Rosetta silent file (secondary structure, phi, psi, omega in degrees, C-alpha in Angstrom):
SEQUENCE: MTDTTTTREEQAPATSKKVTITLDTANSDKRFPAYQLSINAMDGEDSGHGYRLMGPKYVGRSRNLRTVELSQRDADEIRAILDEAFPQGGTR
SCORE:     score description
SCORE:     0.000 S_00000001
   1 L     0.000  114.806  152.582  -13.893   20.885   35.454 S_00000001
   2 L  -108.221  128.403  167.705  -13.315   19.034   32.132 S_00000001
   3 L   -52.748  132.913 -174.052  -12.566   15.232   31.957 S_00000001
   4 L  -110.582  -16.060 -148.410   -9.455   15.154   29.931 S_00000001
   5 L   -81.223  134.022 -167.746   -9.169   11.291   30.572 S_00000001
   6 L  -115.923  125.566  174.198   -9.317    9.147   27.194 S_00000001
   7 L   -58.241  163.326  169.801  -10.385    5.195   26.748 S_00000001
   8 L   -77.735   -4.675  162.884   -8.422    2.996   25.391 S_00000001
   9 L   -38.298  -59.778 -145.040  -10.548    2.911   22.019 S_00000001
  10 L   -70.822  -53.478 -149.112   -9.971    6.990   21.659 S_00000001
  11 L   -80.164  122.161 -155.512   -6.243    6.155   22.048 S_00000001
  12 L   -72.982  139.896 -166.812   -3.959    5.574   18.890 S_00000001
  13 L   -57.862  161.533 -172.640   -2.352    2.004   18.766 S_00000001
  14 L   -82.848  -14.103  176.078    1.437    1.759   20.059 S_00000001
  15 L  -120.101  103.987  175.776    2.650    0.471   16.600 S_00000001
  16 L   -95.939  112.723  165.977    0.785    2.421   13.616 S_00000001
  17 L   -96.631  172.986 -175.838    1.459    1.381   10.332 S_00000001
  18 L  -116.670  172.423  173.724    1.031    3.015    7.380 S_00000001
  19 E  -132.799  131.850 -163.765   -0.221    1.640    3.849 S_00000001
  20 E  -122.013  145.376  169.697    1.601    2.711    0.846 S_00000001
  21 E  -100.836  154.594  168.065    1.245    2.140   -3.173 S_00000001
  22 E  -122.133  147.777  157.510    4.663    2.013   -5.010 S_00000001
  23 E  -109.774  131.606  171.368    5.558    2.507   -8.365 S_00000001
  24 E  -129.717  144.969  151.173    9.324    0.915   -9.167 S_00000001
  25 E   -86.513  153.045 -161.875   11.364    0.440  -12.625 S_00000001
  26 L  -117.959    3.453 -167.785   12.458   -3.098  -12.719 S_00000001
  27 L  -153.854  165.908  167.803   15.090   -1.926  -15.546 S_00000001
  28 L  -101.159   -3.540 -170.698   17.130    0.532  -16.859 S_00000001
  29 L   -70.658   77.362  162.538   16.052   -0.100  -20.267 S_00000001
  30 L   -11.882  -79.714  176.063   14.871    2.913  -21.979 S_00000001
  31 L   -54.184  -47.636  168.248   12.918    1.610  -24.977 S_00000001
  32 L  -135.154   77.718 -173.864   11.341   -0.740  -23.158 S_00000001
  33 L   -69.325  161.726 -169.850   10.909   -0.168  -19.716 S_00000001
  34 L  -120.157  108.954 -158.915    9.404   -2.669  -17.243 S_00000001
  35 E  -110.886  144.204  167.524    7.762   -1.138  -14.464 S_00000001
  36 E   -88.652  116.377 -166.148    6.498   -2.586  -10.895 S_00000001
  37 E  -110.874  133.243  170.994    2.986   -1.634   -8.806 S_00000001
  38 E  -142.391  164.661 -172.000    2.709   -2.749   -5.446 S_00000001
  39 E  -135.232  115.066  162.148    0.678   -1.878   -2.629 S_00000001
  40 E   -70.119  110.513  145.390    2.392   -2.103    1.103 S_00000001
  41 L  -142.905  136.247  179.373    2.354   -2.021    4.843 S_00000001
  42 L   -56.332  135.400 -169.748    4.815   -0.288    6.427 S_00000001
  43 L   -74.357  -47.731 -157.800    6.329   -0.787    9.962 S_00000001
  44 L  -136.704 -174.570  161.240    8.814    1.720    9.507 S_00000001
  45 L   -56.006  -17.599 -173.942   10.268    3.945    7.017 S_00000001
  46 L  -138.000    7.635 -173.830   12.123    0.768    5.455 S_00000001
  47 L  -153.984  131.635 -170.662   10.430   -1.854    6.731 S_00000001
  48 L  -162.841 -135.236  159.192    7.394   -3.822    5.952 S_00000001
  49 L  -164.640  157.631 -177.194    5.517   -6.092    3.525 S_00000001
  50 L  -151.375 -163.102 -165.765    3.863   -5.988    0.353 S_00000001
  51 L  -147.861  121.037  166.314    1.696   -7.498   -2.400 S_00000001
  52 E  -100.780  118.563  162.805    2.875   -7.055   -6.308 S_00000001
  53 E   -64.664  -55.966 -159.377    0.014   -6.025   -8.398 S_00000001
  54 E  -141.225  157.033  169.578    1.376   -5.608  -11.419 S_00000001
  55 L    77.196 -177.747 -163.209    4.984   -6.273  -13.415 S_00000001
  56 L   -62.091 -178.293 -167.004    7.809   -8.704  -13.239 S_00000001
  57 L   -99.411  170.117 -149.577    8.524  -10.092  -10.064 S_00000001
  58 L   -83.291  130.719  166.540   11.259   -7.981   -7.878 S_00000001
  59 L  -131.406   45.086  178.932   14.795   -9.198   -7.897 S_00000001
  60 L    61.434   11.718  151.165   16.495   -6.298   -5.990 S_00000001
  61 L   -70.266  -30.260 -169.366   17.426   -3.942   -9.443 S_00000001
  62 L   -41.601  136.461 -166.978   14.510   -2.174   -8.647 S_00000001
  63 E  -131.562  121.500  167.107   14.231    1.914   -8.374 S_00000001
  64 E   -63.854  134.936  170.101   11.139    3.383   -6.594 S_00000001
  65 E  -101.834  -45.308 -175.157    9.635    5.992   -8.834 S_00000001
  66 E  -159.913  150.071  171.178    6.747    7.238   -6.743 S_00000001
  67 E  -122.471  127.803 -151.710    5.490    6.452   -3.379 S_00000001
  68 E  -149.748  115.646  151.905    1.789    7.613   -2.564 S_00000001
  69 E   -64.765  126.171  173.516    0.735    7.110    1.419 S_00000001
  70 E   -93.599  143.836  160.906   -3.176    5.960    1.332 S_00000001
  71 L   -80.366 -158.576 -153.384   -5.534    7.579    3.479 S_00000001
  72 H  -110.764  -52.160  170.290   -8.443    6.239    5.651 S_00000001
  73 H   -71.257  -29.203  169.870  -10.443    7.462    2.718 S_00000001
  74 H   -58.122  -37.094 -179.410   -8.383    5.931   -0.162 S_00000001
  75 H   -87.842   10.118  178.560   -8.974    2.703    1.697 S_00000001
  76 H   -98.300  -63.212 -170.342  -12.713    3.039    2.258 S_00000001
  77 H   -55.419  -40.006 -164.666  -12.926    3.723   -1.601 S_00000001
  78 H   -74.430  -30.558  164.890  -10.635    0.714   -2.731 S_00000001
  79 H   -20.786  -78.129 -162.057  -12.886   -1.279    0.275 S_00000001
  80 H   -66.986  -37.416  159.698  -16.040   -0.601   -1.633 S_00000001
  81 H   -21.966  -74.108  179.312  -14.596   -1.302   -5.066 S_00000001
  82 H   -44.714  -53.196 -174.735  -13.282   -4.635   -4.049 S_00000001
  83 H   -84.430   -9.385  158.844  -16.522   -5.552   -2.520 S_00000001
  84 H   -70.111  -34.222  170.975  -18.334   -4.723   -5.318 S_00000001
  85 H   -94.721  -28.103  159.530  -16.561   -6.635   -7.609 S_00000001
  86 L  -112.803   55.253  165.734  -15.634   -9.491   -5.253 S_00000001
  87 L    -8.733  159.842  170.196  -18.559  -10.012   -2.600 S_00000001
  88 L   -85.970  169.817 -174.864  -17.907  -11.437    0.598 S_00000001
  89 L    92.204  -60.886 -151.471  -18.424  -15.162    0.665 S_00000001
  90 L   -51.232  157.046 -178.626  -17.083  -15.509   -2.669 S_00000001
  91 L   -81.940  159.055  159.197  -14.627  -18.604   -3.247 S_00000001
  92 L  -110.178    0.000    0.000  -11.190  -18.084   -4.226 S_00000001
């Protein structure tokens, strides 16, 4: 008989978050569009928090153009690039 019990480390966390990168349009001007790019830690479909990487401050008129959910591989690659440019122990 095979033991099918799992340890606490093997179990999925009670609340799993996902990370997304979103591209939003900040205005409706077709001639001079403004875009916002953000990275977000999502608790659910519509709840979470994020950091604006590019574009004007969010003022409530944004419209989502594209959302991409990051995988573990994406996170590892992004961390490697950030560590290369900003090694641990750097000053703020």
